[in-house]
Each structure stands twice: as structure tokens, then as C-alpha cells.
Short mmCIF file of C-alpha atoms and ligand atoms in Angstrom, two decimals:
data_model
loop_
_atom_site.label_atom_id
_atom_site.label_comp_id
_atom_site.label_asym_id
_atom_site.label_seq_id
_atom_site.Cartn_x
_atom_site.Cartn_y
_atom_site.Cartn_z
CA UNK A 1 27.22 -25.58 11.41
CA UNK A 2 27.83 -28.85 13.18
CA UNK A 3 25.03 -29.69 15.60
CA UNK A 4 26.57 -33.17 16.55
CA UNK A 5 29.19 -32.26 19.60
CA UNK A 6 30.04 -35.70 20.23
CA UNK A 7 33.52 -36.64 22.51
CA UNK A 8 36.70 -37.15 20.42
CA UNK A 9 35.76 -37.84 16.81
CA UNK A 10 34.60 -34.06 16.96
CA UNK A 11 38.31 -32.87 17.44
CA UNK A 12 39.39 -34.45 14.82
CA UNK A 13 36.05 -33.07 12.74
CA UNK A 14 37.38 -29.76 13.89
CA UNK A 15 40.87 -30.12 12.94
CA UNK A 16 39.18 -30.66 9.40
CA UNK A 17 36.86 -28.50 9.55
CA UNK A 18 39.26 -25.36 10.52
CA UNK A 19 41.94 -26.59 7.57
CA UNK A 20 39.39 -26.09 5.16
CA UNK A 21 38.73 -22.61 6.69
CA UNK A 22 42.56 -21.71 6.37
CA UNK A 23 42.68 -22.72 2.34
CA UNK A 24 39.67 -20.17 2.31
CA UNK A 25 41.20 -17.48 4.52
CA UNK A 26 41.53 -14.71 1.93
CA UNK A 27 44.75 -12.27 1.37
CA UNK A 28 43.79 -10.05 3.97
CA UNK A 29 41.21 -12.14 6.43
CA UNK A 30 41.95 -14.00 9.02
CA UNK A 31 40.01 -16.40 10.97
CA UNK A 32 39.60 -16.57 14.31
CA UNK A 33 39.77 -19.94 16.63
CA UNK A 34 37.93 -20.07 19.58
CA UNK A 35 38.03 -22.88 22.75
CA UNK A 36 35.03 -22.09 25.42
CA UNK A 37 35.99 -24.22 28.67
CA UNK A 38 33.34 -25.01 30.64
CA UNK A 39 34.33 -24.40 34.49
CA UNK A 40 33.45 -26.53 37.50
CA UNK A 41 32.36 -29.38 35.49
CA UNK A 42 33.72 -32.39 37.39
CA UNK A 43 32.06 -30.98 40.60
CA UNK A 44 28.66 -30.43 38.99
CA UNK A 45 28.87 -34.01 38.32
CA UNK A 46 29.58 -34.87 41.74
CA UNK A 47 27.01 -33.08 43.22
CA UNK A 48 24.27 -32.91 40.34
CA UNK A 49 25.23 -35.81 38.92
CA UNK A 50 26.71 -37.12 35.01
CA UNK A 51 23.02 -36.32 33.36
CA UNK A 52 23.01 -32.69 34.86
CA UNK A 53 26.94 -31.71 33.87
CA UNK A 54 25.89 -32.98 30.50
CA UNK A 55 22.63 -30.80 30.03
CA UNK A 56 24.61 -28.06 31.06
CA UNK A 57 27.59 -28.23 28.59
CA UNK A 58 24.74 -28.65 26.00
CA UNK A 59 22.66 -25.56 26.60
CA UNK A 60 25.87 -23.72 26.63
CA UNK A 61 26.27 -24.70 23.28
CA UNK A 62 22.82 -24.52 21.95
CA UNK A 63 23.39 -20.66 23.83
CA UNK A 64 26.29 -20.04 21.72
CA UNK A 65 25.33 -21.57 18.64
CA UNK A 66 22.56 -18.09 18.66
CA UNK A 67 25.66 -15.52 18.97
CA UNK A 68 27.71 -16.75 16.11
CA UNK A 69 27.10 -15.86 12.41
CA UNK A 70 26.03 -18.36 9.80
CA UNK A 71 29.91 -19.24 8.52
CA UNK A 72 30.89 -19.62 11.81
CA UNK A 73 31.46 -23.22 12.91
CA UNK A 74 30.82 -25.32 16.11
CA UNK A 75 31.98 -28.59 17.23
CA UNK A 76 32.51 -29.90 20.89
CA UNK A 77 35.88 -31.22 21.08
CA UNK A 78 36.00 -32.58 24.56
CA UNK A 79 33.33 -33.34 27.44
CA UNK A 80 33.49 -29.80 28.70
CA UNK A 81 35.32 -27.75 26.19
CA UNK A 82 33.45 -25.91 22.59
CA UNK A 83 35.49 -24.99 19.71
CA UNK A 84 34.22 -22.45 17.13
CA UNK A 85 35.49 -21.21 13.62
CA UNK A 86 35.15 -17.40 13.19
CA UNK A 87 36.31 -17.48 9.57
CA UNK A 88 36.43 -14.11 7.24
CA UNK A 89 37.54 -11.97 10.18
CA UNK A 90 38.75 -8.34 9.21
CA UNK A 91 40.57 -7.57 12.42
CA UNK A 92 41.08 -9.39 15.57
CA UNK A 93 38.96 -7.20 17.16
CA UNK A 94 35.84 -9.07 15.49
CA UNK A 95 36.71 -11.95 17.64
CA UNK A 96 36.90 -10.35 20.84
CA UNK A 97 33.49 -8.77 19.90
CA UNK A 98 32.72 -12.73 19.70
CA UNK A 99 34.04 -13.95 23.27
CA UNK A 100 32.49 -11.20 24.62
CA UNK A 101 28.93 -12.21 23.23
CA UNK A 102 29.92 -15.82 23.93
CA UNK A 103 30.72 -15.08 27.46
CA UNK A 104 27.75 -12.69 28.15
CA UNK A 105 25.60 -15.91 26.76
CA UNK A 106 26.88 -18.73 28.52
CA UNK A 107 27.02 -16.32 32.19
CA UNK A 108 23.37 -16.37 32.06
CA UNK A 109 21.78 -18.61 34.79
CA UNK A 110 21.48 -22.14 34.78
CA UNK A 111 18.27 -24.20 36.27
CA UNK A 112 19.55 -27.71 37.22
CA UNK A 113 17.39 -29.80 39.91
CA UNK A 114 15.31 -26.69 41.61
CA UNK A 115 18.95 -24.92 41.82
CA UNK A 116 20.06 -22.08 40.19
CA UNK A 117 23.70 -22.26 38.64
CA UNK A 118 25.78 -19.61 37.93
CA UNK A 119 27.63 -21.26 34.71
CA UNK A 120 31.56 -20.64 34.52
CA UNK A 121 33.54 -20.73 31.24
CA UNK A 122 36.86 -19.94 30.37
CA UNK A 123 37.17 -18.24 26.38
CA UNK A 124 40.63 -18.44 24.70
CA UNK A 125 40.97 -16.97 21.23
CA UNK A 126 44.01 -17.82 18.23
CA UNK A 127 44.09 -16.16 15.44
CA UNK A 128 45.12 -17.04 11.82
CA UNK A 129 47.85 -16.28 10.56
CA UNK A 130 49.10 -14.22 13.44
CA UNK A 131 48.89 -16.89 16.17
CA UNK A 132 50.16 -20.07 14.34
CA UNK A 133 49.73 -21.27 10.82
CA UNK A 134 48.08 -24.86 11.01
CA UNK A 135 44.90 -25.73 12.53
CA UNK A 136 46.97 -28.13 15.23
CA UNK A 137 48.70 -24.73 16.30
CA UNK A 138 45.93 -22.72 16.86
CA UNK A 139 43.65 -25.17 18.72
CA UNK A 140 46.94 -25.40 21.50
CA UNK A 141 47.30 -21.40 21.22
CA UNK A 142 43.57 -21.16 21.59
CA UNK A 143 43.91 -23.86 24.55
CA UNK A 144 46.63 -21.53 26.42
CA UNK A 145 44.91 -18.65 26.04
CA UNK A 146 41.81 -20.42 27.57
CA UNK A 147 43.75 -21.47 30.28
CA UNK A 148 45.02 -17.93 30.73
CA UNK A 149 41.63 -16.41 31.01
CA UNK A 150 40.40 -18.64 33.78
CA UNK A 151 42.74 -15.83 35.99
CA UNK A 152 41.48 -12.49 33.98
CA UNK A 153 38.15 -10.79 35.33
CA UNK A 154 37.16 -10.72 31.47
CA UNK A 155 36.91 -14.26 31.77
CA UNK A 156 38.27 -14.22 27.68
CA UNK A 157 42.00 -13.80 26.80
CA UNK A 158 43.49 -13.39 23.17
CA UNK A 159 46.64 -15.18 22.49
CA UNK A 160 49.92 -13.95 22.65
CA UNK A 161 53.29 -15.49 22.56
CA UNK A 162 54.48 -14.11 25.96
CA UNK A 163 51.62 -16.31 27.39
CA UNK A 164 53.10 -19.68 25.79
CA UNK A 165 56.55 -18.71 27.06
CA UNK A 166 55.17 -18.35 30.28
CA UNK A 167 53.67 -21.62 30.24
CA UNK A 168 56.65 -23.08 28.68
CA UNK A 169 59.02 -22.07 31.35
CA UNK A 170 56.11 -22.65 33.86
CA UNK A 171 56.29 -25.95 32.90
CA UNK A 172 59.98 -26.80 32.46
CA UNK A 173 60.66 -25.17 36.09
CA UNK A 174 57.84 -27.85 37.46
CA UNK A 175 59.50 -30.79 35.70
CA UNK A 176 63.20 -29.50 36.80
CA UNK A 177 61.71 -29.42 40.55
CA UNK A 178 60.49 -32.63 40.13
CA UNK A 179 63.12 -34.21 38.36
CA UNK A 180 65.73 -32.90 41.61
CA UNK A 181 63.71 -35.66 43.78
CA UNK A 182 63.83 -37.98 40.76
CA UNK A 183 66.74 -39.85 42.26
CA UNK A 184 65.53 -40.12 45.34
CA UNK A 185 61.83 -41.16 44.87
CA UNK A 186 63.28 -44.10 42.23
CA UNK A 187 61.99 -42.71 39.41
CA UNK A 188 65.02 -42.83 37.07
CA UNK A 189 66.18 -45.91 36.04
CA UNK A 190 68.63 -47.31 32.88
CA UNK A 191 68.25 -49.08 29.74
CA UNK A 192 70.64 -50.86 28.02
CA UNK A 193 70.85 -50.81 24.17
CA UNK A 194 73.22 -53.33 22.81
CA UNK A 195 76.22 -52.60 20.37
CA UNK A 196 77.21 -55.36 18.19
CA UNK A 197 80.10 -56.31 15.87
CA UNK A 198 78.17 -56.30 12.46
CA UNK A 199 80.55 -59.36 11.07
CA UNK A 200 79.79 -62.14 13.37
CA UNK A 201 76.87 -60.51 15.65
CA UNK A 202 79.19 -60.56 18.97
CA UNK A 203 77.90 -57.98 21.75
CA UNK A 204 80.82 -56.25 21.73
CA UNK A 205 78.98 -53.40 24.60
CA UNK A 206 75.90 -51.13 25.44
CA UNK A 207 74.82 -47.85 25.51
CA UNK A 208 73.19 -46.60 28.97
CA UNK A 209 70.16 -44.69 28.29
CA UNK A 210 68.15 -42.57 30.98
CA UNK A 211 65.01 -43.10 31.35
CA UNK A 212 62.46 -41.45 33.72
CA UNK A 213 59.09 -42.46 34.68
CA UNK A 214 57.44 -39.99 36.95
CA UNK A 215 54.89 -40.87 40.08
CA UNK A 216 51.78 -40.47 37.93
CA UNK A 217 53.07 -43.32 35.82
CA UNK A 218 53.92 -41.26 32.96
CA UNK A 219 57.20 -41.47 30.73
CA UNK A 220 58.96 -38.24 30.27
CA UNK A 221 61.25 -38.50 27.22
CA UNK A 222 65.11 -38.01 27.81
CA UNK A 223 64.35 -35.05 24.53
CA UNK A 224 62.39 -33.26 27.36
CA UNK A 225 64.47 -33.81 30.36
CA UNK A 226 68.17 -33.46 29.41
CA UNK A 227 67.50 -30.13 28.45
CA UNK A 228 66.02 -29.33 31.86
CA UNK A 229 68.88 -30.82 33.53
CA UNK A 230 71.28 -29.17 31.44
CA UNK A 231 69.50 -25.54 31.80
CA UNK A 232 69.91 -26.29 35.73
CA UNK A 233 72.80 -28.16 37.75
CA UNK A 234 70.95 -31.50 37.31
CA UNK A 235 73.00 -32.59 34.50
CA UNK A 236 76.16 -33.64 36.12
CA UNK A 237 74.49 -35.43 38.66
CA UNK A 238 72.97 -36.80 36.52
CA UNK A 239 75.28 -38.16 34.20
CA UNK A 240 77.28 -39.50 37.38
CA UNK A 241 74.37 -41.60 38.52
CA UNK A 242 73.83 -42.85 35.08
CA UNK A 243 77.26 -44.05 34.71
CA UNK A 244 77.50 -45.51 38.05
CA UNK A 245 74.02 -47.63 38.10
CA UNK A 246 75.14 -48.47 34.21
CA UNK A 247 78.09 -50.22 35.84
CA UNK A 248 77.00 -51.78 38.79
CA UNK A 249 74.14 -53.39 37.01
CA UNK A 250 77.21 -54.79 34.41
CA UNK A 251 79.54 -55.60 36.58
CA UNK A 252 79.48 -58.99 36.26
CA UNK A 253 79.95 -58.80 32.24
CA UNK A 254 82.64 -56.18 33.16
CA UNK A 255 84.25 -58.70 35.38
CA UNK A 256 83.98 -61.36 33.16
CA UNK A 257 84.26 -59.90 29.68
CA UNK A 258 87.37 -57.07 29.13
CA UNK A 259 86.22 -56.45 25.49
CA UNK A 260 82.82 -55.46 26.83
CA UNK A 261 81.82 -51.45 27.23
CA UNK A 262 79.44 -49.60 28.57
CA UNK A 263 79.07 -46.30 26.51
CA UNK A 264 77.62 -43.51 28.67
CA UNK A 265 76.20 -40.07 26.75
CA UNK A 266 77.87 -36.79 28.18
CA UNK A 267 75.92 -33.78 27.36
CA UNK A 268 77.86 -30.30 26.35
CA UNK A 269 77.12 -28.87 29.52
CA UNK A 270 78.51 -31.86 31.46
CA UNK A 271 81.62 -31.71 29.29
CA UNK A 272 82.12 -28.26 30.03
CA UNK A 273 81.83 -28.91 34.32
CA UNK A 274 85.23 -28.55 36.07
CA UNK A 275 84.39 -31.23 38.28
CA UNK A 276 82.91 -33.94 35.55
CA UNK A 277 86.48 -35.38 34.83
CA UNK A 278 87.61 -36.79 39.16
CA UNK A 279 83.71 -37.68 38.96
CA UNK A 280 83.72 -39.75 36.11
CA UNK A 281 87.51 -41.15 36.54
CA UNK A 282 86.58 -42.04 39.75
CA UNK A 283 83.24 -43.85 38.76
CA UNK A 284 85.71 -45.85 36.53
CA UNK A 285 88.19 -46.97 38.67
CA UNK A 286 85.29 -48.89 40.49
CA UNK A 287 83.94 -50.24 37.85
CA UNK A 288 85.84 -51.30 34.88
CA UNK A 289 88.00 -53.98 34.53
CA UNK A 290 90.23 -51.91 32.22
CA UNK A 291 89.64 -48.31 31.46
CA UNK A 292 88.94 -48.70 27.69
CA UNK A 293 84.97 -50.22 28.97
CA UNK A 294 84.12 -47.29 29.60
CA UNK A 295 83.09 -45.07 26.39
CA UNK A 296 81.75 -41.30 26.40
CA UNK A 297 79.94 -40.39 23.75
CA UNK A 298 80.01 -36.46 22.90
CA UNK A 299 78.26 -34.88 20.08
CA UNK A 300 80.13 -32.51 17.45
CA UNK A 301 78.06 -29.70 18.92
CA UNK A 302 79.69 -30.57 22.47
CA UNK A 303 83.33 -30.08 21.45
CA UNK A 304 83.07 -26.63 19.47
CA UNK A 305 80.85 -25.07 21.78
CA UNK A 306 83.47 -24.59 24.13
CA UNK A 307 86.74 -26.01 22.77
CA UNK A 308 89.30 -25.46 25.05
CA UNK A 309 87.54 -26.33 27.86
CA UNK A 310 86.25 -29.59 26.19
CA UNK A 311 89.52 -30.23 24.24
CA UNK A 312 91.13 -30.25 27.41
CA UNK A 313 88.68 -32.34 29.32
CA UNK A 314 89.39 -35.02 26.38
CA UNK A 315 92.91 -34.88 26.52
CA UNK A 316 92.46 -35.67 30.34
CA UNK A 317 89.71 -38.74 29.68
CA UNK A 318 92.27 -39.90 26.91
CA UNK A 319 94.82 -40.01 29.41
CA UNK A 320 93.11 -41.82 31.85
CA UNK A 321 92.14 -44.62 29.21
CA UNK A 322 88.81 -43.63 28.44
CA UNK A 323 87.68 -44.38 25.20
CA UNK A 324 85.69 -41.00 23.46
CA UNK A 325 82.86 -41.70 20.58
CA UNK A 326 81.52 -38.90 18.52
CA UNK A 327 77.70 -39.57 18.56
CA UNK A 328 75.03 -37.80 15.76
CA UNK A 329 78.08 -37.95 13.42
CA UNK A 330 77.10 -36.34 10.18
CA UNK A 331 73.86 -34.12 11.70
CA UNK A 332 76.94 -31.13 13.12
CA UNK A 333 79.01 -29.18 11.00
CA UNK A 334 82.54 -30.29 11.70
CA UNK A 335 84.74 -32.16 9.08
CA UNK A 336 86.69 -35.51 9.80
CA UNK A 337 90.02 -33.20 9.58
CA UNK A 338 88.55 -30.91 12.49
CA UNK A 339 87.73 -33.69 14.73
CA UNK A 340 91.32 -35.00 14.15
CA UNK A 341 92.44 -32.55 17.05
CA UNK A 342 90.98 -34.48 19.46
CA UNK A 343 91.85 -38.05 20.54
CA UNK A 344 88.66 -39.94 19.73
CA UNK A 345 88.42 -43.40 19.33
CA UNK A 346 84.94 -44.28 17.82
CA UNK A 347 82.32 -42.53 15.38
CA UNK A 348 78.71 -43.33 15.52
CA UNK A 349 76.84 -42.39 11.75
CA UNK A 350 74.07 -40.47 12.72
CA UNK A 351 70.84 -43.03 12.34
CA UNK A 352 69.79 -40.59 9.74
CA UNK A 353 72.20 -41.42 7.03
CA UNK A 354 71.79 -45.22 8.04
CA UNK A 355 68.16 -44.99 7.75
CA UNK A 356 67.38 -45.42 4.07
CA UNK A 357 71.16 -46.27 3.18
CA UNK A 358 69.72 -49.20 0.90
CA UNK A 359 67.08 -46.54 -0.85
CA UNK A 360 68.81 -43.57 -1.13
CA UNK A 361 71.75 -43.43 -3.55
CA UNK A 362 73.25 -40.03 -1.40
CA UNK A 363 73.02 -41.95 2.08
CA UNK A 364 75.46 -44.87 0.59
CA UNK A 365 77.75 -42.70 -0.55
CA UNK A 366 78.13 -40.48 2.48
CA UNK A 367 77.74 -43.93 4.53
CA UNK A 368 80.59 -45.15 2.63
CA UNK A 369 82.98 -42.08 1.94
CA UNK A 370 82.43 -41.84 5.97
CA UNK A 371 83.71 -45.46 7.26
CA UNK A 372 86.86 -45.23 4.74
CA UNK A 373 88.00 -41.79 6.57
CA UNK A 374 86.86 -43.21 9.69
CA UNK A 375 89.25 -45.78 9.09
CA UNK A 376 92.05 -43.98 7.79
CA UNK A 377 91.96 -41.90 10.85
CA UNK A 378 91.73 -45.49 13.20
CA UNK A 379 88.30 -44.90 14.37
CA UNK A 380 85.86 -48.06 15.03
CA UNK A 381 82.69 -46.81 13.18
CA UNK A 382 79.12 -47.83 14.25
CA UNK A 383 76.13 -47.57 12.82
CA UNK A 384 73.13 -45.96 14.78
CA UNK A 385 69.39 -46.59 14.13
CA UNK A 386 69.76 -50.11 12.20
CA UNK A 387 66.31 -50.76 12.00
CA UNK A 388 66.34 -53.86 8.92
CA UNK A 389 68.00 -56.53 7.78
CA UNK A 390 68.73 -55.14 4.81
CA UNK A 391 70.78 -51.66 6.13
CA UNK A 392 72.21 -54.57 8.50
CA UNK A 393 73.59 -56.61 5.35
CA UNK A 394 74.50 -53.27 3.35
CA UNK A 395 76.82 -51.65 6.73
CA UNK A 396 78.41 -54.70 7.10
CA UNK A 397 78.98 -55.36 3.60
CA UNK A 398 80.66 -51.35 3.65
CA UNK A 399 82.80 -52.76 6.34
CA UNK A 400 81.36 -50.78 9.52
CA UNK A 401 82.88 -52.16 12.23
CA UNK A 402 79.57 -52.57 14.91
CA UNK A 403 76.01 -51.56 14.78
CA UNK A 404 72.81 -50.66 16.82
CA UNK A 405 69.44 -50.38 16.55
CA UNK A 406 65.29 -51.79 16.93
CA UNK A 407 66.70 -54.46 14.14
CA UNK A 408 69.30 -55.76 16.64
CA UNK A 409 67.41 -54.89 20.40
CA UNK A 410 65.58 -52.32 21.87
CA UNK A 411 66.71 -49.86 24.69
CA UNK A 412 66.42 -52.76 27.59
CA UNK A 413 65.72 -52.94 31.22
CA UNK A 414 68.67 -54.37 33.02
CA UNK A 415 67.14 -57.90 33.58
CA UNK A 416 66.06 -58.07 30.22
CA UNK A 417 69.56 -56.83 28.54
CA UNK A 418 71.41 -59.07 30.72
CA UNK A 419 69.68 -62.03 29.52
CA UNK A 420 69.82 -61.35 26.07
CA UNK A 421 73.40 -60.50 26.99
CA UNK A 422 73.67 -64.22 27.97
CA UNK A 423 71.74 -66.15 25.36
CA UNK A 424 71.71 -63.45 22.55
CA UNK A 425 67.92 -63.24 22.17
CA UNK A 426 65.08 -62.78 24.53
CA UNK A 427 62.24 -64.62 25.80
CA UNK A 428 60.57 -61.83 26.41
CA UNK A 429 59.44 -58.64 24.26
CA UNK A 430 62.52 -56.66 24.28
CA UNK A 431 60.54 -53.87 24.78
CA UNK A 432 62.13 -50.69 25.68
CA UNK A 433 60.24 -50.81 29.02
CA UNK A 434 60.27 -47.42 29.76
P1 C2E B 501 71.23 -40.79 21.30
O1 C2E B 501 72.46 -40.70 22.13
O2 C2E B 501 71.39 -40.61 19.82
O3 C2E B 501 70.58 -42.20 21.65
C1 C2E B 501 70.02 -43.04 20.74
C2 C2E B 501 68.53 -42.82 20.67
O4 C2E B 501 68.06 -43.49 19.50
C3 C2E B 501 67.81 -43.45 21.84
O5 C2E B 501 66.65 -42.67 22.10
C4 C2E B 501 67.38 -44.81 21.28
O6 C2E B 501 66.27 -45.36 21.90
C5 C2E B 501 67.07 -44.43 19.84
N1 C2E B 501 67.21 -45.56 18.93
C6 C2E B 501 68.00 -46.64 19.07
N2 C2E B 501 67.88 -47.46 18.03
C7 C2E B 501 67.00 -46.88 17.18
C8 C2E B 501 66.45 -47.26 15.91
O7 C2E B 501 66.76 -48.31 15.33
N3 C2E B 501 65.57 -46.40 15.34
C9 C2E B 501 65.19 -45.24 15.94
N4 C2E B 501 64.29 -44.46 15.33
N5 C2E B 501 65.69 -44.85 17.15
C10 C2E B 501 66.59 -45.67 17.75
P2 C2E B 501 66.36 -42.17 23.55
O8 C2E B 501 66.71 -43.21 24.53
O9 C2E B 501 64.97 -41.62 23.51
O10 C2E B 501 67.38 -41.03 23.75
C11 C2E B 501 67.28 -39.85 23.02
C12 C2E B 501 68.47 -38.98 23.31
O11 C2E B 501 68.47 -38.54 24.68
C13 C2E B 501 69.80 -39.70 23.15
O12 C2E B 501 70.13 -39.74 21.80
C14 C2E B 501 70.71 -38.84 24.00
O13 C2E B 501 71.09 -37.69 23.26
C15 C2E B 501 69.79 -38.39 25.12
N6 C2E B 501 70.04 -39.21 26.29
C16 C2E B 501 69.48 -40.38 26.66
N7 C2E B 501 70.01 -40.80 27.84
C17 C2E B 501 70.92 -39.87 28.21
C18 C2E B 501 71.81 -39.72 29.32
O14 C2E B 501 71.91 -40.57 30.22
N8 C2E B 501 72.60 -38.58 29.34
C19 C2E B 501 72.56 -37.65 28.35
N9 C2E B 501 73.37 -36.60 28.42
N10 C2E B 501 71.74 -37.78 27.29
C20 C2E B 501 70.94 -38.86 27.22
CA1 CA B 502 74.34 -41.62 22.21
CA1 CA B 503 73.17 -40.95 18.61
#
């Protein structure tokens, strides 16, 4: 048993610790992961001070190192929060025999300056295998259950899944509130990520990315958010604002360069709206110079997920001079003769086939076998996700047409993209700023 319960270093000690425990587990065992939260912590510091919170989350440990058996492990994992290892568990019903001991200990009263304290403390209990398989897993299970049991009167709560989709959908339905006023506060703002004609370097456009960066500072990934706006009626909003601050912050290169695009991503769900085509046509005629400087790229997903709605949309963008790019191309399941039905005009290789083309023997030839249909069927081909000089020099030696990726720039903030737009480098990191 660990009697060091130091800050950080003793999560990762417990990560290791509990890995070793699961290559032990038995057939038929289990072991049992346990997170004790200490309650009111912050405002024992406040009004007992650093030295008395700290004394406090101590004895509570020293008072639970006496319930636990000899196998069982200890480790503090964060200033208020004690993780424990109940390994060679028969039934799950052993570890709630635990929290319940653990609880019963750490309730007792607490002596701390002449007062008496009443100590709080949350118990959340994973179990292995049911819970999660690796020790990462368990710890967050653990964690929400933890978290759960701060509302039960047993003051312990045993994992379930129901509680994580709680918390999941908990969570997404706070971010999709907040990301409603997103627009409004400033929080969103676009990147530009350059697309370049791999035989002579030339910007040839960019691809507007969203980025949000909410009031507390933090960066919430467009992974996490586009799904949230997609799962409510954020996304075509969205997508509208995207394209239209993607254009006014170009307008000058739009102006002044008619070869020049702007490629703008449009999610299924925005395909599918009836309103997304007079939005986006509309959006264009301000903008562009021509029509064709405006690009949308759709996955494969997008167009079979509803094809008559989206084939149609297509037909309507083709119409109106917009040119369509099929983005993630090799990661769906449609063929080059499926995506013949539908007027497209550019195909992006998924960054996974371009990422190790030079290493991997497969990657070249799908790389390759993929630009020569491209071709045949008139598409421009880029490469996503060009990350060296080397899978630069090997695309454009397979004739791609253009390319992307860290190799040539970063996702850029407009300043920064416009003035390596200009000169064709930076002077500054051309950090994705987000
Ligand atoms: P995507 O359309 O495939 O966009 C390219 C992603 O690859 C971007 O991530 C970009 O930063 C990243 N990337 C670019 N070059 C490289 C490289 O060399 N190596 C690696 N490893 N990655 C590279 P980002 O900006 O995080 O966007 C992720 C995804 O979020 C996008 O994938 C797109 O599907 C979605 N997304 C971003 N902005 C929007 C938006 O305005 N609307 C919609 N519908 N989706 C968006
Ligand atoms: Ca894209
Ligand atoms: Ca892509």
C-alpha cells in the first residue's frame, strides 16, 4: 500500500498501479475502483486555512487506509480526491461493503482549530470488467459515479452506464445552450487553411474552419461542437455565418484574384435543410467575384444519407456555379462510379492515405489508382493532411493537382492568412491560433 499521496505524479502511480491489478484480475474476479471526494474543501481552506484542508484530506486517508484489506491499494490522485484498488473482488457487492466502511470512516468528526467538523465525501465505485476495461476508463466511470453520489443520501453510488449518458447529454445540452449565444458574445471566429497548387506552390484558395473559444478561455474542438449544432438547429446558422465572415474577411483576394476560393465545409444535416441552398446562393452573390470561388465541401457520408434530397440540393449548387468537393475521400464507402451521379468538381484524399504515402506501399497505390480516376472523371484532386516534404514531393510527383496541410500552413487567423496570402510565408508562428 502506497503511503505517499502526493498531487499529480500519484495519478499517474495509480494508473500503473491499477493496470497491474487488471493483468492479475483472475477468470472470474473482478476488481473494484474506488474515487473518495473530499467535500467542502476549497471553503475549509478559506476559512481554516491551506494547513487545516490539508490535515484533513490526510486523516481521511490515514482513516481509510484501516478499512481496506492488505491487497487493497491507496494513492491520492488529486488535492482532495483518494483512489483505492479493491482487487480479487467476487461480486460487486464486496465493494459496496467497502464504500460503506469507507464512508462510515471518513463521517466521523473532525477536530480542526477548537472546531468540530463534520467531514463530507463523495464515494464513486467502477468495476472491472463490467464498468470499462482499462484503468483510464474506470478512474472516469469511478469519477461519474462520485459525482453522482454527492446527490444520493448514501453518499456512495456504483457505476452504471445510464449515469454517463446522463452526464453526456447533460453536458452536450450545456454546450448547445452556450454555443446559441456563441455568435453573439464573439466567441466564434474563422481560420483559414491554405490550398496550394503542388507544381509551382501558387495559393490557389482556403478552407474556412470554425473555431470556437468559449468565455472561460477554453477551445472547444469543431469534433465536439458540429455535432451539437447538427443534433440542434445550430448547424445552418452556422454554416451561413461561417461562409459569410469567410468572405468578407477575403474579399479583397476575391476582388482581386478570380482563381482564388474559399472552400466552406457543409455538414449532412446542413445539406439536407430546405432553406441551405437561397442561404448559401445568396451569401455568394455578395461575395464572389465569380461563382466557381466558392467551394462546398460534402463528405461521402453526406450524399447517401439522404440522396435525393442532397442529390438535388447539388444539382441546384451546380447550377448556380458552385463548385462541390468531396472531403474524407477514401474513409466512406462509396466508389468513384457512385459519386459519378453527382456533379462534383474536386476530391480531397482523405489525410489518412496521404499520411504515410512515402512508407506504406498500400497508401501509394490507393494514392495513385485514386488521382488517375479522379482525373479520368475531370476532378481537381487535393491532398489533405500534407504534413512533410517528402509526401509533398511524392503527391506532386503522382500528379495531384493541389495540396494542404501543417507542411504547407496551419489553420490561420485572418490577419495572419492574409499575410502569408501576400508574401507566401509568415513572420509570425503560423499557429493555428485557436
Ligand atoms: P476537415 O474538413 O477534414 O478539416 C481538416 C481538419 O484537418 C482540420 O481540423 C485541420 O486543422 C486538420 N488538418 C489540416 N492539416 C492537417 C495536417 O497536416 N495534419 C493533421 N493531422 N491535421 C490537419 P479542424 O479544424 O479541427 O476540423 C476538424 C473537422 O471539423 C473538419 O474536418 C470538419 O469536418 C469540421 N469542421 C471544421 N469547421 C467546420 C465548419 O465550419 N462547418 C462544418 N460543418 N464542419 C466544420
Ligand atoms: Ca473539409
Ligand atoms: Ca477533410
Amino acid at each position: 500500500m502506497s503511503e505517499n499521496f502526493a498531487g499529480l505524479p500519484g495519478y499517474r502511480r495509480f494508473l500503473a498501479a491499477l493496470d497491474s491489478a487488471l493483468r492479475r484480475c483472475g477468470p472470474r474476479k473482478r476488481v473494484g475502483v474506488v474515487l473518495v471526494r473530499a467535500r467542502h474543501v476549497q471553503e475549509i481552506k478559506a476559512s481554516h486555512g491551506y494547513e487545516c484542508a490539508e490535515a484533513l484530506v490526510r486523516t481521511l486517508a490515514g482513516r481509510i487506509v484501516r478499512v481496506l484489506r492488505d491487497n487493497d491499494e491507496i494513492e491520492r490522485i488529486e488535492d482532495s480526491c483518494i483512489a483505492l484498488i479493491l482487487p480479487d473482488l467476487s461480486a460487486t457487492a464486496q465493494a459496496e461493503l467497502a464504500a460503506n466502511g469507507i464512508l462510515a470512516a471518513c463521517q466521523q468528526p473532525y477536530e480542526a482549530g477548537g472546531d468540530r467538523l463534520s467531514p463530507k465525501v463523495s464515494v464513486g465505485v467502477a468495476i472491472y470488467p463490467t464498468d470499462a476495461s482499462t484503468s483510464g476508463d474506470l478512474v472516469r466511470c469511478a469519477d461519474i459515479a462520485a459525482a453522482e453520489a454527492t446527490d444520493t443520501p448514501a453518499g456512495y453510488a456504483i457505476f452504471n452506464q445510464a449515469m454517463d449518458q446522463t452526464r453526456q447529454s447533460q453536458r452536450s445540452y450545456q454546450l448547445e445552450r452556450e454555443l446559441e449565444g456563441a455568435i453573439g458574445r464573439g466567441e466564434l471566429h474563422v481560420c483559414f487553411q491554405p490550398k496550394v497548387a503542388l507544381r509551382d506552390g501558387a495559393l490557389v484558395g482556403a478552407e474556412a474552419l470554425l473555431r470556437w473559444t468559449r468565455a472561460d478561455g477554453k477551445a472547444v474542438p469543431p469534433d465536439v461542437f458540429i455535432p451539437i449544432a447538427e443534433q440542434s438547429n445550430l448547424i445552418v446558422p452556422l454554416t451561413v455565418w461561417t461562409l459569410n465572415t469567410a468572405m468578407r474577411a477575403c474579399s479583397d483576394l476575391l476582388e482581386s484574384d478570380p482563381g482564388f476560393s474559399i472552400a466552406v465545409n457543409l455538414s449532412p444535416v446542413a445539406l439536407n435543410d430546405p432553406d441551405i441552398f437561397a442561404l448559401i446562393a445568396q451569401a455568394a452573390s455578395i461575395w464572389c467575384s465569380t461563382r466557381q470561388q466558392l467551394v462546398l465541401e460534402i463528405t461521402e457520408t453526406a450524399l447517401f444519407r439522404d440522396p435525393v434530397t442532397a442529390l438535388r440540393t447539388l444539382e441546384e449548387f451546380h447550377g448556380e456555379g458552385i463548385r462541390l468537393s468531396i472531403d474524407d475521400f477514401g474513409t466512406g464507402y462509396s466508389s468513384l462510379a457512385q459519386l459519378a451521379r453527382v456533379r462534383l468538381n474536386e476530391l480531397k484524399i482523405d489525410r489518412s492515405f496521404v499520411n504515410g504515402v512515402t512508407r506504406i506501399e498500400r497508401n501509394m497505390q490507393i494514392v495513385r489508382s485514386v488521382i488517375d480516376l479522379a482525373h479520368n472523371f475531370g476532378l481537381t484532386v487535393v491532398a489533405e493532411g500534407i504534413e512533410d516534404d517528402e509526401t509533398y514531393a511524392c503527391l506532386a510527383a503522382l500528379g495531384c493537382d493541389h495540396g494542404q496541410g501543417y507542411y504547407i500552413a496551419r489553420p490561420m487567423v485572418t490577419d495572419i492568412f492574409l499575410e502569408w496570402a501576400q508574401t507566401g510565408r509568415v513572420t509570425r508562428p503560423a499557429l493555428d491560433l485557436a
